[in-house]
Amino acid sequence: MVEIVEKKQVPEGGTAIEAFPGVGLVGHIAGSYLISALNMEMIGYIISDKLPPLSIVYEGDIIPPVRIYTHKDFILFISDVPIPGEAVYEISTDIAHYMKEKKVKKSISLAGIGTGNKGEKVYAASTEKELLKELKVEALKIGSIVGASGALLLECKKLDIPAIGLLAETIGNVPDPRASAMLVEELAKILEITIDVNPLLEEAEAVEERYEQVTEELREKQELGEYPMYR
């Protein structure tokens, strides 16, 4: 059972953005940043008996983990929890049909692609070749888009909703704000809006510095024999 709850009117004929957790949390970080940078308003949420039984607390307020935000004619779907495998298809299908009902002109999924590199490139994939040609983003030649993003793109293709997958390179094993910043920059070009990503880049530097510190600490402990490595 999936229910999409609207607390306020949702604009029709706009652009939908999907930012669910995935590789390196790239899409989720980008979506969270968009909410803050554009001062987006929460106008609804999604509930399902297949989602984890929890609520999110933010500044004392109880909010659902899967929410819908708007700004002008943009609709953003974001989740603070990974979508369980058994719920991915049903939730993605319902979101796609909801987009169809709202006459969405274009859907954009924000995600990461694990390459082991630090956010150096953004690739694109699309349900329509003509739409892909319009983007000034290198097309992903071969690969896979897993989880909710991949399922949603397939449902959009099935329902003839023009859809794009923006995929930022990421190491994949840690949160990657730098890759998220690259996604936001490319998304801003597509939406023809201006967004300052410097705060995200500053966060990226802090994360990378901490990651290097932890890596160095583990290496030193291994050398001292505190965490022996077995072969």
PDB file of C-alpha atoms in Angstrom:
ATOM      1  CA  MET A   1       0.000   0.000   0.000  1.00  0.00           C
ATOM      2  CA  VAL A   2       1.354   3.399  -1.056  1.00  0.00           C
ATOM      3  CA  GLU A   3      -0.429   6.666  -0.346  1.00  0.00           C
ATOM      4  CA  ILE A   4       0.633  10.075  -1.633  1.00  0.00           C
ATOM      5  CA  VAL A   5      -0.752  12.703   0.729  1.00  0.00           C
ATOM      6  CA  GLU A   6      -1.137  16.305  -0.437  1.00  0.00           C
ATOM      7  CA  LYS A   7      -1.321  18.955   2.284  1.00  0.00           C
ATOM      8  CA  LYS A   8      -1.356  21.808  -0.221  1.00  0.00           C
ATOM      9  CA  GLN A   9      -2.061  22.156  -3.922  1.00  0.00           C
ATOM     10  CA  VAL A  10       0.683  20.775  -6.137  1.00  0.00           C
ATOM     11  CA  PRO A  11       1.484  22.770  -9.303  1.00  0.00           C
ATOM     12  CA  GLU A  12       0.737  21.109 -12.633  1.00  0.00           C
ATOM     13  CA  GLY A  13       2.812  21.124 -15.800  1.00  0.00           C
ATOM     14  CA  GLY A  14       6.151  21.598 -14.058  1.00  0.00           C
ATOM     15  CA  THR A  15       9.416  19.720 -13.623  1.00  0.00           C
ATOM     16  CA  ALA A  16       9.763  16.873 -11.126  1.00  0.00           C
ATOM     17  CA  ILE A  17      13.030  16.152  -9.307  1.00  0.00           C
ATOM     18  CA  GLU A  18      13.759  12.877  -7.514  1.00  0.00           C
ATOM     19  CA  ALA A  19      16.429  12.849  -4.791  1.00  0.00           C
ATOM     20  CA  PHE A  20      16.386   9.523  -2.957  1.00  0.00           C
ATOM     21  CA  PRO A  21      19.373   8.011  -1.094  1.00  0.00           C
ATOM     22  CA  GLY A  22      21.796   6.058  -3.244  1.00  0.00           C
ATOM     23  CA  VAL A  23      25.503   5.706  -3.965  1.00  0.00           C
ATOM     24  CA  GLY A  24      27.458   8.202  -1.851  1.00  0.00           C
ATOM     25  CA  LEU A  25      24.138   9.775  -0.794  1.00  0.00           C
ATOM     26  CA  VAL A  26      24.795  12.078  -3.751  1.00  0.00           C
ATOM     27  CA  GLY A  27      21.170  12.578  -4.805  1.00  0.00           C
ATOM     28  CA  HIS A  28      19.886  13.003  -1.265  1.00  0.00           C
ATOM     29  CA  ILE A  29      22.530  15.590  -0.352  1.00  0.00           C
ATOM     30  CA  ALA A  30      21.786  17.507  -3.562  1.00  0.00           C
ATOM     31  CA  GLY A  31      18.052  17.424  -2.883  1.00  0.00           C
ATOM     32  CA  SER A  32      18.455  18.567   0.718  1.00  0.00           C
ATOM     33  CA  TYR A  33      20.624  21.444  -0.461  1.00  0.00           C
ATOM     34  CA  LEU A  34      18.015  22.469  -3.044  1.00  0.00           C
ATOM     35  CA  ILE A  35      15.328  22.578  -0.360  1.00  0.00           C
ATOM     36  CA  SER A  36      17.443  24.959   1.704  1.00  0.00           C
ATOM     37  CA  ALA A  37      18.852  27.070  -1.141  1.00  0.00           C
ATOM     38  CA  LEU A  38      15.476  27.602  -2.826  1.00  0.00           C
ATOM     39  CA  ASN A  39      13.492  27.763   0.416  1.00  0.00           C
ATOM     40  CA  MET A  40      11.204  25.036  -0.893  1.00  0.00           C
ATOM     41  CA  GLU A  41       7.922  24.333   0.870  1.00  0.00           C
ATOM     42  CA  MET A  42       6.832  20.884   2.011  1.00  0.00           C
ATOM     43  CA  ILE A  43       3.386  20.264   0.542  1.00  0.00           C
ATOM     44  CA  GLY A  44       2.963  16.526   0.926  1.00  0.00           C
ATOM     45  CA  TYR A  45       4.458  13.163   1.758  1.00  0.00           C
ATOM     46  CA  ILE A  46       4.402   9.489   0.845  1.00  0.00           C
ATOM     47  CA  ILE A  47       3.502   6.674   3.218  1.00  0.00           C
ATOM     48  CA  SER A  48       3.782   2.930   2.694  1.00  0.00           C
ATOM     49  CA  ASP A  49       3.543  -0.143   4.880  1.00  0.00           C
ATOM     50  CA  LYS A  50       6.788  -1.294   3.242  1.00  0.00           C
ATOM     51  CA  LEU A  51       8.808   1.688   4.492  1.00  0.00           C
ATOM     52  CA  PRO A  52      10.697   1.532   7.819  1.00  0.00           C
ATOM     53  CA  PRO A  53       8.391   2.350  10.776  1.00  0.00           C
ATOM     54  CA  LEU A  54       9.882   5.690  11.791  1.00  0.00           C
ATOM     55  CA  SER A  55       9.366   9.441  11.706  1.00  0.00           C
ATOM     56  CA  ILE A  56      11.945  12.214  11.356  1.00  0.00           C
ATOM     57  CA  VAL A  57      12.361  14.937  13.973  1.00  0.00           C
ATOM     58  CA  TYR A  58      13.530  18.327  12.688  1.00  0.00           C
ATOM     59  CA  GLU A  59      13.762  21.250  15.107  1.00  0.00           C
ATOM     60  CA  GLY A  60      11.168  19.559  17.301  1.00  0.00           C
ATOM     61  CA  ASP A  61       8.731  18.954  14.453  1.00  0.00           C
ATOM     62  CA  ILE A  62       7.656  15.465  13.399  1.00  0.00           C
ATOM     63  CA  ILE A  63       7.882  14.934   9.644  1.00  0.00           C
ATOM     64  CA  PRO A  64       7.568  11.857   7.404  1.00  0.00           C
ATOM     65  CA  PRO A  65      10.764  10.361   5.957  1.00  0.00           C
ATOM     66  CA  VAL A  66       9.537  10.578   2.333  1.00  0.00           C
ATOM     67  CA  ARG A  67       8.342  14.057   1.443  1.00  0.00           C
ATOM     68  CA  ILE A  68       7.260  16.302  -1.431  1.00  0.00           C
ATOM     69  CA  TYR A  69       8.425  19.913  -1.775  1.00  0.00           C
ATOM     70  CA  THR A  70       7.675  22.652  -4.289  1.00  0.00           C
ATOM     71  CA  HIS A  71       9.207  25.893  -5.498  1.00  0.00           C
ATOM     72  CA  LYS A  72       7.532  27.752  -8.360  1.00  0.00           C
ATOM     73  CA  ASP A  73       6.739  24.943 -10.835  1.00  0.00           C
ATOM     74  CA  PHE A  74       9.294  22.466  -9.458  1.00  0.00           C
ATOM     75  CA  ILE A  75       8.219  19.366  -7.533  1.00  0.00           C
ATOM     76  CA  LEU A  76      10.885  17.611  -5.451  1.00  0.00           C
ATOM     77  CA  PHE A  77      10.574  14.081  -4.054  1.00  0.00           C
ATOM     78  CA  ILE A  78      13.088  13.306  -1.305  1.00  0.00           C
ATOM     79  CA  SER A  79      13.576  10.493   1.190  1.00  0.00           C
ATOM     80  CA  ASP A  80      15.630  10.470   4.375  1.00  0.00           C
ATOM     81  CA  VAL A  81      15.683   6.667   4.403  1.00  0.00           C
ATOM     82  CA  PRO A  82      16.785   4.147   1.770  1.00  0.00           C
ATOM     83  CA  ILE A  83      13.786   2.692  -0.053  1.00  0.00           C
ATOM     84  CA  PRO A  84      13.659  -1.055   0.770  1.00  0.00           C
ATOM     85  CA  GLY A  85      13.979  -3.377  -2.204  1.00  0.00           C
ATOM     86  CA  GLU A  86      10.476  -4.762  -1.728  1.00  0.00           C
ATOM     87  CA  ALA A  87       9.023  -1.221  -1.864  1.00  0.00           C
ATOM     88  CA  VAL A  88      11.024   0.247  -4.755  1.00  0.00           C
ATOM     89  CA  TYR A  89       8.803  -0.869  -7.630  1.00  0.00           C
ATOM     90  CA  GLU A  90       5.501   0.042  -5.975  1.00  0.00           C
ATOM     91  CA  ILE A  91       6.651   3.472  -4.789  1.00  0.00           C
ATOM     92  CA  SER A  92       8.343   4.312  -8.100  1.00  0.00           C
ATOM     93  CA  THR A  93       5.244   3.263 -10.035  1.00  0.00           C
ATOM     94  CA  ASP A  94       2.952   5.394  -7.874  1.00  0.00           C
ATOM     95  CA  ILE A  95       5.249   8.419  -8.130  1.00  0.00           C
ATOM     96  CA  ALA A  96       5.362   8.084 -11.931  1.00  0.00           C
ATOM     97  CA  HIS A  97       1.562   7.880 -12.152  1.00  0.00           C
ATOM     98  CA  TYR A  98       1.332  10.874  -9.807  1.00  0.00           C
ATOM     99  CA  MET A  99       3.643  12.797 -12.159  1.00  0.00           C
ATOM    100  CA  LYS A 100       1.404  11.850 -15.080  1.00  0.00           C
ATOM    101  CA  GLU A 101      -1.630  13.092 -13.167  1.00  0.00           C
ATOM    102  CA  LYS A 102       0.143  16.399 -12.485  1.00  0.00           C
ATOM    103  CA  LYS A 103       1.065  16.714 -16.180  1.00  0.00           C
ATOM    104  CA  VAL A 104       4.777  16.838 -15.374  1.00  0.00           C
ATOM    105  CA  LYS A 105       6.700  17.947 -18.464  1.00  0.00           C
ATOM    106  CA  LYS A 106      10.019  16.475 -17.385  1.00  0.00           C
ATOM    107  CA  SER A 107      11.401  14.328 -14.570  1.00  0.00           C
ATOM    108  CA  ILE A 108      15.005  14.536 -13.371  1.00  0.00           C
ATOM    109  CA  SER A 109      16.543  11.896 -11.104  1.00  0.00           C
ATOM    110  CA  LEU A 110      19.642  12.875  -9.118  1.00  0.00           C
ATOM    111  CA  ALA A 111      22.003  10.011  -8.360  1.00  0.00           C
ATOM    112  CA  GLY A 112      25.596   8.914  -8.042  1.00  0.00           C
ATOM    113  CA  ILE A 113      27.617   6.409  -9.985  1.00  0.00           C
ATOM    114  CA  GLY A 114      30.422   4.650  -8.145  1.00  0.00           C
ATOM    115  CA  THR A 115      33.661   5.022 -10.111  1.00  0.00           C
ATOM    116  CA  GLY A 116      36.150   5.465  -7.269  1.00  0.00           C
ATOM    117  CA  ASN A 117      36.810   9.048  -8.383  1.00  0.00           C
ATOM    118  CA  LYS A 118      36.149  12.218  -6.395  1.00  0.00           C
ATOM    119  CA  GLY A 119      33.253  13.954  -8.149  1.00  0.00           C
ATOM    120  CA  GLU A 120      34.996  14.905 -11.378  1.00  0.00           C
ATOM    121  CA  LYS A 121      32.261  14.342 -13.953  1.00  0.00           C
ATOM    122  CA  VAL A 122      28.502  14.210 -14.338  1.00  0.00           C
ATOM    123  CA  TYR A 123      26.920  11.861 -16.845  1.00  0.00           C
ATOM    124  CA  ALA A 124      23.395  11.774 -18.206  1.00  0.00           C
ATOM    125  CA  ALA A 125      20.938   9.135 -19.339  1.00  0.00           C
ATOM    126  CA  SER A 126      17.466   9.761 -20.696  1.00  0.00           C
ATOM    127  CA  THR A 127      14.270   8.064 -21.764  1.00  0.00           C
ATOM    128  CA  GLU A 128      14.384  10.092 -25.001  1.00  0.00           C
ATOM    129  CA  LYS A 129      17.386  10.428 -27.306  1.00  0.00           C
ATOM    130  CA  GLU A 130      16.359  13.927 -28.413  1.00  0.00           C
ATOM    131  CA  LEU A 131      16.241  15.102 -24.814  1.00  0.00           C
ATOM    132  CA  LEU A 132      19.695  13.646 -24.248  1.00  0.00           C
ATOM    133  CA  LYS A 133      21.046  15.570 -27.235  1.00  0.00           C
ATOM    134  CA  GLU A 134      19.776  18.848 -25.765  1.00  0.00           C
ATOM    135  CA  LEU A 135      21.795  18.357 -22.584  1.00  0.00           C
ATOM    136  CA  LYS A 136      25.342  19.644 -22.458  1.00  0.00           C
ATOM    137  CA  VAL A 137      26.271  16.625 -20.357  1.00  0.00           C
ATOM    138  CA  GLU A 138      28.224  13.576 -21.484  1.00  0.00           C
ATOM    139  CA  ALA A 139      25.961  10.590 -22.061  1.00  0.00           C
ATOM    140  CA  LEU A 140      26.657   7.488 -19.997  1.00  0.00           C
ATOM    141  CA  LYS A 141      27.722   4.923 -22.586  1.00  0.00           C
ATOM    142  CA  ILE A 142      27.052   1.812 -20.542  1.00  0.00           C
ATOM    143  CA  GLY A 143      26.180   1.095 -16.919  1.00  0.00           C
ATOM    144  CA  SER A 144      23.242   0.684 -14.576  1.00  0.00           C
ATOM    145  CA  ILE A 145      21.105   2.935 -12.400  1.00  0.00           C
ATOM    146  CA  VAL A 146      20.025   1.001  -9.350  1.00  0.00           C
ATOM    147  CA  GLY A 147      17.302   1.485  -6.777  1.00  0.00           C
ATOM    148  CA  ALA A 148      14.437   3.952  -6.857  1.00  0.00           C
ATOM    149  CA  SER A 149      16.094   6.223  -9.424  1.00  0.00           C
ATOM    150  CA  GLY A 150      16.474   3.412 -11.943  1.00  0.00           C
ATOM    151  CA  ALA A 151      12.951   2.117 -11.341  1.00  0.00           C
ATOM    152  CA  LEU A 152      11.423   5.594 -11.640  1.00  0.00           C
ATOM    153  CA  LEU A 153      13.204   6.267 -14.934  1.00  0.00           C
ATOM    154  CA  LEU A 154      11.788   3.022 -16.333  1.00  0.00           C
ATOM    155  CA  GLU A 155       8.263   3.895 -15.195  1.00  0.00           C
ATOM    156  CA  CYS A 156       8.577   7.356 -16.756  1.00  0.00           C
ATOM    157  CA  LYS A 157       9.606   5.738 -20.027  1.00  0.00           C
ATOM    158  CA  LYS A 158       6.608   3.418 -19.806  1.00  0.00           C
ATOM    159  CA  LEU A 159       4.236   6.373 -19.251  1.00  0.00           C
ATOM    160  CA  ASP A 160       5.882   8.585 -21.900  1.00  0.00           C
ATOM    161  CA  ILE A 161       7.127  11.112 -19.349  1.00  0.00           C
ATOM    162  CA  PRO A 162      10.397  12.677 -20.593  1.00  0.00           C
ATOM    163  CA  ALA A 163      12.959  11.774 -17.938  1.00  0.00           C
ATOM    164  CA  ILE A 164      16.639  12.389 -17.277  1.00  0.00           C
ATOM    165  CA  GLY A 165      19.054  10.682 -14.931  1.00  0.00           C
ATOM    166  CA  LEU A 166      21.924  12.930 -13.807  1.00  0.00           C
ATOM    167  CA  LEU A 167      24.722  10.755 -12.433  1.00  0.00           C
ATOM    168  CA  ALA A 168      27.714  12.215 -10.620  1.00  0.00           C
ATOM    169  CA  GLU A 169      30.948  10.285 -10.233  1.00  0.00           C
ATOM    170  CA  THR A 170      31.599   9.357  -6.626  1.00  0.00           C
ATOM    171  CA  ILE A 171      33.893   7.168  -4.562  1.00  0.00           C
ATOM    172  CA  GLY A 172      30.695   5.602  -3.284  1.00  0.00           C
ATOM    173  CA  ASN A 173      31.636   4.432   0.203  1.00  0.00           C
ATOM    174  CA  VAL A 174      31.242   7.794   1.987  1.00  0.00           C
ATOM    175  CA  PRO A 175      28.850  10.767   1.680  1.00  0.00           C
ATOM    176  CA  ASP A 176      30.087  12.894  -1.226  1.00  0.00           C
ATOM    177  CA  PRO A 177      28.984  16.575  -1.090  1.00  0.00           C
ATOM    178  CA  ARG A 178      31.427  17.450  -3.884  1.00  0.00           C
ATOM    179  CA  ALA A 179      29.628  15.141  -6.310  1.00  0.00           C
ATOM    180  CA  SER A 180      26.326  16.574  -5.056  1.00  0.00           C
ATOM    181  CA  ALA A 181      27.549  20.099  -5.822  1.00  0.00           C
ATOM    182  CA  MET A 182      28.286  19.035  -9.389  1.00  0.00           C
ATOM    183  CA  LEU A 183      24.769  17.624  -9.696  1.00  0.00           C
ATOM    184  CA  VAL A 184      23.247  20.865  -8.411  1.00  0.00           C
ATOM    185  CA  GLU A 185      25.292  22.886 -10.897  1.00  0.00           C
ATOM    186  CA  GLU A 186      24.109  20.775 -13.840  1.00  0.00           C
ATOM    187  CA  LEU A 187      20.526  20.784 -12.587  1.00  0.00           C
ATOM    188  CA  ALA A 188      20.593  24.583 -12.270  1.00  0.00           C
ATOM    189  CA  LYS A 189      21.612  24.844 -15.931  1.00  0.00           C
ATOM    190  CA  ILE A 190      18.733  22.610 -17.003  1.00  0.00           C
ATOM    191  CA  LEU A 191      16.222  24.528 -14.872  1.00  0.00           C
ATOM    192  CA  GLU A 192      17.773  27.873 -15.875  1.00  0.00           C
ATOM    193  CA  ILE A 193      18.165  29.054 -12.288  1.00  0.00           C
ATOM    194  CA  THR A 194      21.119  30.285 -10.234  1.00  0.00           C
ATOM    195  CA  ILE A 195      22.257  28.389  -7.136  1.00  0.00           C
ATOM    196  CA  ASP A 196      25.441  29.038  -5.149  1.00  0.00           C
ATOM    197  CA  VAL A 197      27.128  25.688  -4.442  1.00  0.00           C
ATOM    198  CA  ASN A 198      30.053  27.090  -2.423  1.00  0.00           C
ATOM    199  CA  PRO A 199      28.567  25.942   0.915  1.00  0.00           C
ATOM    200  CA  LEU A 200      28.404  22.393  -0.471  1.00  0.00           C
ATOM    201  CA  LEU A 201      32.013  22.592  -1.648  1.00  0.00           C
ATOM    202  CA  GLU A 202      33.087  23.784   1.800  1.00  0.00           C
ATOM    203  CA  GLU A 203      31.237  20.841   3.328  1.00  0.00           C
ATOM    204  CA  ALA A 204      32.989  18.559   0.836  1.00  0.00           C
ATOM    205  CA  GLU A 205      36.402  19.813   1.941  1.00  0.00           C
ATOM    206  CA  ALA A 206      35.521  19.120   5.577  1.00  0.00           C
ATOM    207  CA  VAL A 207      34.269  15.603   4.772  1.00  0.00           C
ATOM    208  CA  GLU A 208      37.328  14.811   2.661  1.00  0.00           C
ATOM    209  CA  GLU A 209      39.694  16.122   5.328  1.00  0.00           C
ATOM    210  CA  ARG A 210      38.002  14.031   8.000  1.00  0.00           C
ATOM    211  CA  TYR A 211      38.024  10.962   5.747  1.00  0.00           C
ATOM    212  CA  GLU A 212      41.764  11.357   5.165  1.00  0.00           C
ATOM    213  CA  GLN A 213      42.348  11.746   8.913  1.00  0.00           C
ATOM    214  CA  VAL A 214      40.398   8.583   9.710  1.00  0.00           C
ATOM    215  CA  THR A 215      42.187   6.676   6.946  1.00  0.00           C
ATOM    216  CA  GLU A 216      45.564   7.807   8.263  1.00  0.00           C
ATOM    217  CA  GLU A 217      44.623   6.895  11.844  1.00  0.00           C
ATOM    218  CA  LEU A 218      43.570   3.402  10.760  1.00  0.00           C
ATOM    219  CA  ARG A 219      46.777   2.964   8.775  1.00  0.00           C
ATOM    220  CA  GLU A 220      48.899   3.975  11.769  1.00  0.00           C
ATOM    221  CA  LYS A 221      47.014   1.599  14.073  1.00  0.00           C
ATOM    222  CA  GLN A 222      47.483  -1.243  11.618  1.00  0.00           C
ATOM    223  CA  GLU A 223      51.215  -0.534  11.512  1.00  0.00           C
ATOM    224  CA  LEU A 224      51.312  -0.586  15.319  1.00  0.00           C
ATOM    225  CA  GLY A 225      49.500  -3.907  15.354  1.00  0.00           C
ATOM    226  CA  GLU A 226      46.303  -2.627  16.989  1.00  0.00           C
ATOM    227  CA  TYR A 227      44.260  -3.755  13.980  1.00  0.00           C
ATOM    228  CA  PRO A 228      46.325  -6.576  12.410  1.00  0.00           C
ATOM    229  CA  MET A 229      45.557  -7.405   8.811  1.00  0.00           C
ATOM    230  CA  TYR A 230      45.115 -11.064   7.892  1.00  0.00           C
ATOM    231  CA  ARG A 231      45.728 -12.520   4.485  1.00  0.00           C
TER     232      ARG A 231
END
